[in-house]
Amino acid sequence: MSELEQRKLLSVICHGASLLSPTVVAIAIPILILLLSNDPIVQVNAKEAINFSINLIIYGVVILVLFISLVGIPLALLFGSILLIASIIFPIIAMVAVATSPDQPYRYPFIFAIV
C-alpha cells in the first residue's frame, strides 16, 4: 500500500470512528491511530476526530442539563435532534474530504480544540 493510500485509509478511519458509537470507541480508534502513525496529516486528522467526539459529548451534556432544566424538554429534543444529525453528517463530509484531498487535514466546524 502506498503512503498516499495509507494516509487516506487512516484518515477516513479516524473520522468514521465517530459513526460507530458515541462512546469510548469513537475516541479510542483515533487515539490509537494518532499513537501509531508517523504521518503528520493523519495525526492532525486523528486529533480533529478526537476533538469532534469530545465536543459531541460536551454538547450532549450541555443540552441535557441546561436545556431540560431551563427551557424544557421540547426545545432540548429539538437541539438534541440537531446534534444527532450533525454527528452523522459531519463525519461523512470529513471522510469524503480526506479521501478526495488527502494532503489537507479536515477541520470540523463549530468545535473547539481540546487535544
PDB file of N, CA and C in Angstrom, residues 7-113:
ATOM      1  N   ARG A   7      -2.467   7.017   4.001  1.00  0.00           N
ATOM      2  CA  ARG A   7      -2.933   8.277   4.592  1.00  0.00           C
ATOM      3  C   ARG A   7      -4.440   8.424   4.441  1.00  0.00           C
ATOM      4  N   LYS A   8      -4.943   8.122   3.238  1.00  0.00           N
ATOM      5  CA  LYS A   8      -6.393   8.201   3.006  1.00  0.00           C
ATOM      6  C   LYS A   8      -7.141   7.254   3.933  1.00  0.00           C
ATOM      7  N   LEU A   9      -6.684   6.000   3.975  1.00  0.00           N
ATOM      8  CA  LEU A   9      -7.368   4.978   4.766  1.00  0.00           C
ATOM      9  C   LEU A   9      -7.387   5.332   6.250  1.00  0.00           C
ATOM     10  N   LEU A  10      -6.247   5.696   6.795  1.00  0.00           N
ATOM     11  CA  LEU A  10      -6.185   6.014   8.226  1.00  0.00           C
ATOM     12  C   LEU A  10      -6.986   7.266   8.560  1.00  0.00           C
ATOM     13  N   SER A  11      -6.967   8.260   7.679  1.00  0.00           N
ATOM     14  CA  SER A  11      -7.739   9.477   7.923  1.00  0.00           C
ATOM     15  C   SER A  11      -9.239   9.203   7.869  1.00  0.00           C
ATOM     16  N   VAL A  12      -9.651   8.387   6.909  1.00  0.00           N
ATOM     17  CA  VAL A  12     -11.072   8.028   6.811  1.00  0.00           C
ATOM     18  C   VAL A  12     -11.506   7.229   8.032  1.00  0.00           C
ATOM     19  N   ILE A  13     -10.671   6.322   8.503  1.00  0.00           N
ATOM     20  CA  ILE A  13     -10.997   5.535   9.696  1.00  0.00           C
ATOM     21  C   ILE A  13     -11.117   6.446  10.919  1.00  0.00           C
ATOM     22  N   CYS A  14     -10.230   7.419  11.036  1.00  0.00           N
ATOM     23  CA  CYS A  14     -10.295   8.355  12.174  1.00  0.00           C
ATOM     24  C   CYS A  14     -11.637   9.072  12.219  1.00  0.00           C
ATOM     25  N   HIS A  15     -12.033   9.616  11.077  1.00  0.00           N
ATOM     26  CA  HIS A  15     -13.283  10.378  11.044  1.00  0.00           C
ATOM     27  C   HIS A  15     -14.511   9.469  11.079  1.00  0.00           C
ATOM     28  N   GLY A  16     -14.391   8.279  10.534  1.00  0.00           N
ATOM     29  CA  GLY A  16     -15.520   7.355  10.531  1.00  0.00           C
ATOM     30  C   GLY A  16     -15.767   6.684  11.868  1.00  0.00           C
ATOM     31  N   ALA A  17     -14.796   6.751  12.767  1.00  0.00           N
ATOM     32  CA  ALA A  17     -14.960   6.102  14.077  1.00  0.00           C
ATOM     33  C   ALA A  17     -16.118   6.690  14.863  1.00  0.00           C
ATOM     34  N   SER A  18     -16.393   7.969  14.679  1.00  0.00           N
ATOM     35  CA  SER A  18     -17.492   8.571  15.435  1.00  0.00           C
ATOM     36  C   SER A  18     -18.852   8.081  14.951  1.00  0.00           C
ATOM     37  N   LEU A  19     -18.900   7.472  13.777  1.00  0.00           N
ATOM     38  CA  LEU A  19     -20.154   6.886  13.305  1.00  0.00           C
ATOM     39  C   LEU A  19     -20.432   5.534  13.956  1.00  0.00           C
ATOM     40  N   LEU A  20     -19.393   4.897  14.488  1.00  0.00           N
ATOM     41  CA  LEU A  20     -19.570   3.585  15.103  1.00  0.00           C
ATOM     42  C   LEU A  20     -20.346   3.666  16.399  1.00  0.00           C
ATOM     43  N   SER A  21     -19.950   4.590  17.246  1.00  0.00           N
ATOM     44  CA  SER A  21     -20.642   4.750  18.511  1.00  0.00           C
ATOM     45  C   SER A  21     -20.201   6.058  19.144  1.00  0.00           C
ATOM     46  N   PRO A  22     -21.073   6.683  19.908  1.00  0.00           N
ATOM     47  CA  PRO A  22     -20.707   7.962  20.531  1.00  0.00           C
ATOM     48  C   PRO A  22     -19.979   7.782  21.861  1.00  0.00           C
ATOM     49  N   THR A  23     -19.417   6.632  22.087  1.00  0.00           N
ATOM     50  CA  THR A  23     -18.771   6.353  23.362  1.00  0.00           C
ATOM     51  C   THR A  23     -17.266   6.297  23.205  1.00  0.00           C
ATOM     52  N   VAL A  24     -16.646   5.479  23.975  1.00  0.00           N
ATOM     53  CA  VAL A  24     -15.190   5.380  24.024  1.00  0.00           C
ATOM     54  C   VAL A  24     -14.605   4.943  22.677  1.00  0.00           C
ATOM     55  N   VAL A  25     -15.314   4.148  21.914  1.00  0.00           N
ATOM     56  CA  VAL A  25     -14.808   3.660  20.627  1.00  0.00           C
ATOM     57  C   VAL A  25     -14.499   4.819  19.691  1.00  0.00           C
ATOM     58  N   ALA A  26     -15.357   5.832  19.684  1.00  0.00           N
ATOM     59  CA  ALA A  26     -15.168   6.982  18.798  1.00  0.00           C
ATOM     60  C   ALA A  26     -13.917   7.770  19.151  1.00  0.00           C
ATOM     61  N   ILE A  27     -13.468   7.670  20.375  1.00  0.00           N
ATOM     62  CA  ILE A  27     -12.254   8.366  20.796  1.00  0.00           C
ATOM     63  C   ILE A  27     -11.053   7.426  20.775  1.00  0.00           C
ATOM     64  N   ALA A  28     -11.248   6.158  21.086  1.00  0.00           N
ATOM     65  CA  ALA A  28     -10.137   5.205  21.186  1.00  0.00           C
ATOM     66  C   ALA A  28      -9.485   4.915  19.835  1.00  0.00           C
ATOM     67  N   ILE A  29     -10.270   4.776  18.791  1.00  0.00           N
ATOM     68  CA  ILE A  29      -9.698   4.466  17.475  1.00  0.00           C
ATOM     69  C   ILE A  29      -8.802   5.596  16.977  1.00  0.00           C
ATOM     70  N   PRO A  30      -9.250   6.862  16.999  1.00  0.00           N
ATOM     71  CA  PRO A  30      -8.329   7.929  16.586  1.00  0.00           C
ATOM     72  C   PRO A  30      -7.105   8.068  17.493  1.00  0.00           C
ATOM     73  N   ILE A  31      -7.248   7.779  18.792  1.00  0.00           N
ATOM     74  CA  ILE A  31      -6.090   7.837  19.688  1.00  0.00           C
ATOM     75  C   ILE A  31      -5.061   6.778  19.277  1.00  0.00           C
ATOM     76  N   LEU A  32      -5.531   5.567  18.986  1.00  0.00           N
ATOM     77  CA  LEU A  32      -4.615   4.510  18.543  1.00  0.00           C
ATOM     78  C   LEU A  32      -3.910   4.892  17.244  1.00  0.00           C
ATOM     79  N   ILE A  33      -4.663   5.444  16.317  1.00  0.00           N
ATOM     80  CA  ILE A  33      -4.061   5.853  15.046  1.00  0.00           C
ATOM     81  C   ILE A  33      -3.088   7.005  15.272  1.00  0.00           C
ATOM     82  N   LEU A  34      -3.430   7.922  16.157  1.00  0.00           N
ATOM     83  CA  LEU A  34      -2.538   9.037  16.483  1.00  0.00           C
ATOM     84  C   LEU A  34      -1.209   8.533  17.038  1.00  0.00           C
ATOM     85  N   LEU A  35      -1.278   7.529  17.899  1.00  0.00           N
ATOM     86  CA  LEU A  35      -0.068   6.997  18.512  1.00  0.00           C
ATOM     87  C   LEU A  35       0.762   6.129  17.564  1.00  0.00           C
ATOM     88  N   LEU A  36       0.093   5.447  16.636  1.00  0.00           N
ATOM     89  CA  LEU A  36       0.793   4.501  15.769  1.00  0.00           C
ATOM     90  C   LEU A  36       1.282   5.105  14.449  1.00  0.00           C
ATOM     91  N   SER A  37       0.681   6.198  14.018  1.00  0.00           N
ATOM     92  CA  SER A  37       1.041   6.768  12.723  1.00  0.00           C
ATOM     93  C   SER A  37       2.116   7.838  12.872  1.00  0.00           C
ATOM     94  N   ASN A  38       3.011   7.875  11.901  1.00  0.00           N
ATOM     95  CA  ASN A  38       4.047   8.909  11.860  1.00  0.00           C
ATOM     96  C   ASN A  38       3.718  10.015  10.864  1.00  0.00           C
ATOM     97  N   ASP A  39       2.643   9.842  10.112  1.00  0.00           N
ATOM     98  CA  ASP A  39       2.257  10.810   9.093  1.00  0.00           C
ATOM     99  C   ASP A  39       1.631  12.041   9.761  1.00  0.00           C
ATOM    100  N   PRO A  40       2.153  13.239   9.505  1.00  0.00           N
ATOM    101  CA  PRO A  40       1.615  14.436  10.172  1.00  0.00           C
ATOM    102  C   PRO A  40       0.174  14.762   9.782  1.00  0.00           C
ATOM    103  N   ILE A  41      -0.225  14.474   8.550  1.00  0.00           N
ATOM    104  CA  ILE A  41      -1.607  14.737   8.124  1.00  0.00           C
ATOM    105  C   ILE A  41      -2.561  13.788   8.849  1.00  0.00           C
ATOM    106  N   VAL A  42      -2.190  12.537   8.962  1.00  0.00           N
ATOM    107  CA  VAL A  42      -3.014  11.560   9.675  1.00  0.00           C
ATOM    108  C   VAL A  42      -3.116  11.951  11.150  1.00  0.00           C
ATOM    109  N   GLN A  43      -2.040  12.415  11.736  1.00  0.00           N
ATOM    110  CA  GLN A  43      -2.062  12.825  13.140  1.00  0.00           C
ATOM    111  C   GLN A  43      -2.989  14.020  13.359  1.00  0.00           C
ATOM    112  N   VAL A  44      -2.971  14.981  12.442  1.00  0.00           N
ATOM    113  CA  VAL A  44      -3.881  16.128  12.562  1.00  0.00           C
ATOM    114  C   VAL A  44      -5.323  15.671  12.404  1.00  0.00           C
ATOM    115  N   ASN A  45      -5.585  14.773  11.455  1.00  0.00           N
ATOM    116  CA  ASN A  45      -6.944  14.253  11.282  1.00  0.00           C
ATOM    117  C   ASN A  45      -7.394  13.465  12.512  1.00  0.00           C
ATOM    118  N   ALA A  46      -6.487  12.719  13.113  1.00  0.00           N
ATOM    119  CA  ALA A  46      -6.830  11.959  14.319  1.00  0.00           C
ATOM    120  C   ALA A  46      -7.163  12.909  15.470  1.00  0.00           C
ATOM    121  N   LYS A  47      -6.365  13.955  15.642  1.00  0.00           N
ATOM    122  CA  LYS A  47      -6.647  14.935  16.700  1.00  0.00           C
ATOM    123  C   LYS A  47      -7.991  15.631  16.465  1.00  0.00           C
ATOM    124  N   GLU A  48      -8.268  15.943  15.219  1.00  0.00           N
ATOM    125  CA  GLU A  48      -9.535  16.602  14.891  1.00  0.00           C
ATOM    126  C   GLU A  48     -10.709  15.668  15.166  1.00  0.00           C
ATOM    127  N   ALA A  49     -10.573  14.394  14.860  1.00  0.00           N
ATOM    128  CA  ALA A  49     -11.634  13.422  15.136  1.00  0.00           C
ATOM    129  C   ALA A  49     -11.845  13.250  16.639  1.00  0.00           C
ATOM    130  N   ILE A  50     -10.747  13.253  17.401  1.00  0.00           N
ATOM    131  CA  ILE A  50     -10.864  13.176  18.863  1.00  0.00           C
ATOM    132  C   ILE A  50     -11.579  14.403  19.397  1.00  0.00           C
ATOM    133  N   ASN A  51     -11.184  15.581  18.915  1.00  0.00           N
ATOM    134  CA  ASN A  51     -11.837  16.817  19.346  1.00  0.00           C
ATOM    135  C   ASN A  51     -13.324  16.814  19.007  1.00  0.00           C
ATOM    136  N   PHE A  52     -13.670  16.321  17.822  1.00  0.00           N
ATOM    137  CA  PHE A  52     -15.076  16.268  17.426  1.00  0.00           C
ATOM    138  C   PHE A  52     -15.876  15.369  18.358  1.00  0.00           C
ATOM    139  N   SER A  53     -15.344  14.204  18.680  1.00  0.00           N
ATOM    140  CA  SER A  53     -16.053  13.276  19.571  1.00  0.00           C
ATOM    141  C   SER A  53     -16.211  13.852  20.974  1.00  0.00           C
ATOM    142  N   ILE A  54     -15.167  14.480  21.473  1.00  0.00           N
ATOM    143  CA  ILE A  54     -15.249  15.097  22.802  1.00  0.00           C
ATOM    144  C   ILE A  54     -16.247  16.242  22.794  1.00  0.00           C
ATOM    145  N   ASN A  55     -16.246  17.044  21.738  1.00  0.00           N
ATOM    146  CA  ASN A  55     -17.205  18.141  21.634  1.00  0.00           C
ATOM    147  C   ASN A  55     -18.641  17.638  21.579  1.00  0.00           C
ATOM    148  N   LEU A  56     -18.870  16.526  20.867  1.00  0.00           N
ATOM    149  CA  LEU A  56     -20.219  15.959  20.825  1.00  0.00           C
ATOM    150  C   LEU A  56     -20.692  15.549  22.214  1.00  0.00           C
ATOM    151  N   ILE A  57     -19.806  14.961  22.977  1.00  0.00           N
ATOM    152  CA  ILE A  57     -20.158  14.559  24.340  1.00  0.00           C
ATOM    153  C   ILE A  57     -20.463  15.787  25.192  1.00  0.00           C
ATOM    154  N   ILE A  58     -19.635  16.809  25.084  1.00  0.00           N
ATOM    155  CA  ILE A  58     -19.849  18.036  25.861  1.00  0.00           C
ATOM    156  C   ILE A  58     -21.157  18.708  25.458  1.00  0.00           C
ATOM    157  N   TYR A  59     -21.389  18.831  24.144  1.00  0.00           N
ATOM    158  CA  TYR A  59     -22.645  19.446  23.685  1.00  0.00           C
ATOM    159  C   TYR A  59     -23.857  18.638  24.150  1.00  0.00           C
ATOM    160  N   GLY A  60     -23.744  17.315  24.139  1.00  0.00           N
ATOM    161  CA  GLY A  60     -24.847  16.477  24.602  1.00  0.00           C
ATOM    162  C   GLY A  60     -25.155  16.680  26.069  1.00  0.00           C
ATOM    163  N   VAL A  61     -24.115  16.773  26.884  1.00  0.00           N
ATOM    164  CA  VAL A  61     -24.321  17.005  28.316  1.00  0.00           C
ATOM    165  C   VAL A  61     -24.924  18.383  28.554  1.00  0.00           C
ATOM    166  N   VAL A  62     -24.434  19.391  27.830  1.00  0.00           N
ATOM    167  CA  VAL A  62     -24.973  20.744  27.981  1.00  0.00           C
ATOM    168  C   VAL A  62     -26.442  20.779  27.591  1.00  0.00           C
ATOM    169  N   ILE A  63     -26.783  20.144  26.486  1.00  0.00           N
ATOM    170  CA  ILE A  63     -28.185  20.093  26.067  1.00  0.00           C
ATOM    171  C   ILE A  63     -29.019  19.382  27.115  1.00  0.00           C
ATOM    172  N   LEU A  64     -28.528  18.274  27.600  1.00  0.00           N
ATOM    173  CA  LEU A  64     -29.273  17.504  28.593  1.00  0.00           C
ATOM    174  C   LEU A  64     -29.515  18.302  29.863  1.00  0.00           C
ATOM    175  N   VAL A  65     -28.476  18.897  30.394  1.00  0.00           N
ATOM    176  CA  VAL A  65     -28.580  19.582  31.680  1.00  0.00           C
ATOM    177  C   VAL A  65     -29.256  20.940  31.562  1.00  0.00           C
ATOM    178  N   LEU A  66     -28.721  21.799  30.718  1.00  0.00           N
ATOM    179  CA  LEU A  66     -29.220  23.172  30.669  1.00  0.00           C
ATOM    180  C   LEU A  66     -30.594  23.294  30.027  1.00  0.00           C
ATOM    181  N   PHE A  67     -30.743  22.679  28.877  1.00  0.00           N
ATOM    182  CA  PHE A  67     -31.994  22.880  28.169  1.00  0.00           C
ATOM    183  C   PHE A  67     -33.171  22.223  28.864  1.00  0.00           C
ATOM    184  N   ILE A  68     -32.977  21.041  29.418  1.00  0.00           N
ATOM    185  CA  ILE A  68     -34.095  20.395  30.111  1.00  0.00           C
ATOM    186  C   ILE A  68     -34.453  21.167  31.376  1.00  0.00           C
ATOM    187  N   SER A  69     -33.435  21.639  32.098  1.00  0.00           N
ATOM    188  CA  SER A  69     -33.727  22.338  33.342  1.00  0.00           C
ATOM    189  C   SER A  69     -34.168  23.772  33.126  1.00  0.00           C
ATOM    190  N   LEU A  70     -33.705  24.420  32.066  1.00  0.00           N
ATOM    191  CA  LEU A  70     -34.017  25.837  31.879  1.00  0.00           C
ATOM    192  C   LEU A  70     -35.126  26.112  30.868  1.00  0.00           C
ATOM    193  N   VAL A  71     -35.112  25.454  29.747  1.00  0.00           N
ATOM    194  CA  VAL A  71     -36.070  25.789  28.701  1.00  0.00           C
ATOM    195  C   VAL A  71     -37.084  24.695  28.408  1.00  0.00           C
ATOM    196  N   GLY A  72     -36.881  23.533  28.930  1.00  0.00           N
ATOM    197  CA  GLY A  72     -37.878  22.495  28.769  1.00  0.00           C
ATOM    198  C   GLY A  72     -37.480  21.400  27.797  1.00  0.00           C
ATOM    199  N   ILE A  73     -38.240  20.349  27.874  1.00  0.00           N
ATOM    200  CA  ILE A  73     -37.952  19.145  27.108  1.00  0.00           C
ATOM    201  C   ILE A  73     -38.150  19.324  25.597  1.00  0.00           C
ATOM    202  N   PRO A  74     -39.195  20.027  25.124  1.00  0.00           N
ATOM    203  CA  PRO A  74     -39.350  20.145  23.660  1.00  0.00           C
ATOM    204  C   PRO A  74     -38.163  20.822  22.977  1.00  0.00           C
ATOM    205  N   LEU A  75     -37.653  21.882  23.571  1.00  0.00           N
ATOM    206  CA  LEU A  75     -36.502  22.555  22.972  1.00  0.00           C
ATOM    207  C   LEU A  75     -35.241  21.699  23.083  1.00  0.00           C
ATOM    208  N   ALA A  76     -35.113  20.977  24.178  1.00  0.00           N
ATOM    209  CA  ALA A  76     -33.972  20.064  24.333  1.00  0.00           C
ATOM    210  C   ALA A  76     -34.023  18.960  23.279  1.00  0.00           C
ATOM    211  N   LEU A  77     -35.206  18.457  22.983  1.00  0.00           N
ATOM    212  CA  LEU A  77     -35.352  17.442  21.940  1.00  0.00           C
ATOM    213  C   LEU A  77     -34.988  18.005  20.564  1.00  0.00           C
ATOM    214  N   LEU A  78     -35.342  19.252  20.323  1.00  0.00           N
ATOM    215  CA  LEU A  78     -35.004  19.890  19.053  1.00  0.00           C
ATOM    216  C   LEU A  78     -33.479  20.011  18.901  1.00  0.00           C
ATOM    217  N   PHE A  79     -32.818  20.550  19.926  1.00  0.00           N
ATOM    218  CA  PHE A  79     -31.371  20.705  19.851  1.00  0.00           C
ATOM    219  C   PHE A  79     -30.659  19.346  19.869  1.00  0.00           C
ATOM    220  N   GLY A  80     -31.212  18.396  20.588  1.00  0.00           N
ATOM    221  CA  GLY A  80     -30.655  17.054  20.583  1.00  0.00           C
ATOM    222  C   GLY A  80     -30.750  16.411  19.211  1.00  0.00           C
ATOM    223  N   SER A  81     -31.856  16.643  18.520  1.00  0.00           N
ATOM    224  CA  SER A  81     -32.025  16.119  17.165  1.00  0.00           C
ATOM    225  C   SER A  81     -31.029  16.761  16.207  1.00  0.00           C
ATOM    226  N   ILE A  82     -30.827  18.071  16.355  1.00  0.00           N
ATOM    227  CA  ILE A  82     -29.841  18.766  15.523  1.00  0.00           C
ATOM    228  C   ILE A  82     -28.449  18.205  15.786  1.00  0.00           C
ATOM    229  N   LEU A  83     -28.126  17.964  17.055  1.00  0.00           N
ATOM    230  CA  LEU A  83     -26.825  17.392  17.398  1.00  0.00           C
ATOM    231  C   LEU A  83     -26.670  15.990  16.818  1.00  0.00           C
ATOM    232  N   LEU A  84     -27.718  15.193  16.859  1.00  0.00           N
ATOM    233  CA  LEU A  84     -27.677  13.845  16.302  1.00  0.00           C
ATOM    234  C   LEU A  84     -27.442  13.880  14.800  1.00  0.00           C
ATOM    235  N   ILE A  85     -28.140  14.746  14.112  1.00  0.00           N
ATOM    236  CA  ILE A  85     -27.967  14.870  12.662  1.00  0.00           C
ATOM    237  C   ILE A  85     -26.546  15.330  12.333  1.00  0.00           C
ATOM    238  N   ALA A  86     -26.051  16.315  13.092  1.00  0.00           N
ATOM    239  CA  ALA A  86     -24.686  16.812  12.864  1.00  0.00           C
ATOM    240  C   ALA A  86     -23.649  15.724  13.142  1.00  0.00           C
ATOM    241  N   SER A  87     -23.913  14.876  14.125  1.00  0.00           N
ATOM    242  CA  SER A  87     -22.955  13.816  14.456  1.00  0.00           C
ATOM    243  C   SER A  87     -22.904  12.732  13.389  1.00  0.00           C
ATOM    244  N   ILE A  88     -23.868  12.720  12.509  1.00  0.00           N
ATOM    245  CA  ILE A  88     -23.858  11.776  11.393  1.00  0.00           C
ATOM    246  C   ILE A  88     -23.327  12.436  10.120  1.00  0.00           C
ATOM    247  N   ILE A  89     -23.770  13.654   9.855  1.00  0.00           N
ATOM    248  CA  ILE A  89     -23.426  14.324   8.601  1.00  0.00           C
ATOM    249  C   ILE A  89     -21.971  14.805   8.584  1.00  0.00           C
ATOM    250  N   PHE A  90     -21.503  15.438   9.668  1.00  0.00           N
ATOM    251  CA  PHE A  90     -20.146  15.991   9.668  1.00  0.00           C
ATOM    252  C   PHE A  90     -19.057  14.935   9.474  1.00  0.00           C
ATOM    253  N   PRO A  91     -19.141  13.761  10.120  1.00  0.00           N
ATOM    254  CA  PRO A  91     -18.116  12.747   9.840  1.00  0.00           C
ATOM    255  C   PRO A  91     -18.137  12.237   8.396  1.00  0.00           C
ATOM    256  N   ILE A  92     -19.324  12.143   7.809  1.00  0.00           N
ATOM    257  CA  ILE A  92     -19.408  11.708   6.410  1.00  0.00           C
ATOM    258  C   ILE A  92     -18.745  12.739   5.499  1.00  0.00           C
ATOM    259  N   ILE A  93     -19.015  14.017   5.764  1.00  0.00           N
ATOM    260  CA  ILE A  93     -18.371  15.081   4.992  1.00  0.00           C
ATOM    261  C   ILE A  93     -16.849  15.018   5.177  1.00  0.00           C
ATOM    262  N   ALA A  94     -16.413  14.785   6.415  1.00  0.00           N
ATOM    263  CA  ALA A  94     -14.977  14.700   6.696  1.00  0.00           C
ATOM    264  C   ALA A  94     -14.344  13.514   5.967  1.00  0.00           C
ATOM    265  N   MET A  95     -15.017  12.379   5.948  1.00  0.00           N
ATOM    266  CA  MET A  95     -14.472  11.198   5.279  1.00  0.00           C
ATOM    267  C   MET A  95     -14.331  11.438   3.777  1.00  0.00           C
ATOM    268  N   VAL A  96     -15.322  12.067   3.181  1.00  0.00           N
ATOM    269  CA  VAL A  96     -15.240  12.378   1.750  1.00  0.00           C
ATOM    270  C   VAL A  96     -14.122  13.388   1.493  1.00  0.00           C
ATOM    271  N   ALA A  97     -14.002  14.389   2.373  1.00  0.00           N
ATOM    272  CA  ALA A  97     -12.983  15.429   2.187  1.00  0.00           C
ATOM    273  C   ALA A  97     -11.571  14.858   2.272  1.00  0.00           C
ATOM    274  N   VAL A  98     -11.311  13.994   3.252  1.00  0.00           N
ATOM    275  CA  VAL A  98      -9.955  13.442   3.370  1.00  0.00           C
ATOM    276  C   VAL A  98      -9.671  12.392   2.301  1.00  0.00           C
ATOM    277  N   ALA A  99     -10.708  11.757   1.778  1.00  0.00           N
ATOM    278  CA  ALA A  99     -10.493  10.784   0.706  1.00  0.00           C
ATOM    279  C   ALA A  99     -10.218  11.476  -0.630  1.00  0.00           C
ATOM    280  N   THR A 100     -10.832  12.621  -0.855  1.00  0.00           N
ATOM    281  CA  THR A 100     -10.631  13.326  -2.122  1.00  0.00           C
ATOM    282  C   THR A 100      -9.440  14.277  -2.080  1.00  0.00           C
ATOM    283  N   SER A 101      -9.091  14.743  -0.895  1.00  0.00           N
ATOM    284  CA  SER A 101      -7.959  15.663  -0.749  1.00  0.00           C
ATOM    285  C   SER A 101      -7.086  15.201   0.415  1.00  0.00           C
ATOM    286  N   PRO A 102      -6.293  14.162   0.214  1.00  0.00           N
ATOM    287  CA  PRO A 102      -5.543  13.572   1.331  1.00  0.00           C
ATOM    288  C   PRO A 102      -4.382  14.424   1.846  1.00  0.00           C
ATOM    289  N   ASP A 103      -4.015  15.463   1.116  1.00  0.00           N
ATOM    290  CA  ASP A 103      -2.912  16.314   1.567  1.00  0.00           C
ATOM    291  C   ASP A 103      -3.362  17.423   2.509  1.00  0.00           C
ATOM    292  N   GLN A 104      -4.666  17.565   2.689  1.00  0.00           N
ATOM    293  CA  GLN A 104      -5.219  18.597   3.560  1.00  0.00           C
ATOM    294  C   GLN A 104      -5.970  17.949   4.727  1.00  0.00           C
ATOM    295  N   PRO A 105      -5.640  18.296   5.966  1.00  0.00           N
ATOM    296  CA  PRO A 105      -6.432  17.775   7.086  1.00  0.00           C
ATOM    297  C   PRO A 105      -7.797  18.460   7.118  1.00  0.00           C
ATOM    298  N   TYR A 106      -8.789  17.735   7.570  1.00  0.00           N
ATOM    299  CA  TYR A 106     -10.145  18.281   7.633  1.00  0.00           C
ATOM    300  C   TYR A 106     -10.364  18.961   8.977  1.00  0.00           C
ATOM    301  N   ARG A 107     -11.015  20.103   8.957  1.00  0.00           N
ATOM    302  CA  ARG A 107     -11.372  20.833  10.175  1.00  0.00           C
ATOM    303  C   ARG A 107     -12.898  20.859  10.299  1.00  0.00           C
ATOM    304  N   TYR A 108     -13.381  20.368  11.425  1.00  0.00           N
ATOM    305  CA  TYR A 108     -14.817  20.394  11.691  1.00  0.00           C
ATOM    306  C   TYR A 108     -15.260  21.807  12.053  1.00  0.00           C
ATOM    307  N   PRO A 109     -16.436  22.202  11.582  1.00  0.00           N
ATOM    308  CA  PRO A 109     -16.964  23.499  12.023  1.00  0.00           C
ATOM    309  C   PRO A 109     -17.605  23.372  13.404  1.00  0.00           C
ATOM    310  N   PHE A 110     -17.673  24.475  14.113  1.00  0.00           N
ATOM    311  CA  PHE A 110     -18.377  24.591  15.398  1.00  0.00           C
ATOM    312  C   PHE A 110     -17.774  23.774  16.532  1.00  0.00           C
ATOM    313  N   ILE A 111     -16.509  23.450  16.470  1.00  0.00           N
ATOM    314  CA  ILE A 111     -15.890  22.746  17.595  1.00  0.00           C
ATOM    315  C   ILE A 111     -14.711  23.546  18.107  1.00  0.00           C
ATOM    316  N   PHE A 112     -14.377  23.311  19.353  1.00  0.00           N
ATOM    317  CA  PHE A 112     -13.186  23.950  19.929  1.00  0.00           C
ATOM    318  C   PHE A 112     -12.154  22.863  20.177  1.00  0.00           C
ATOM    319  N   ALA A 113     -10.883  23.260  20.054  1.00  0.00           N
ATOM    320  CA  ALA A 113      -9.792  22.303  20.154  1.00  0.00           C
ATOM    321  C   ALA A 113      -9.468  22.009  21.621  1.00  0.00           C
TER     322      ALA A 113
END
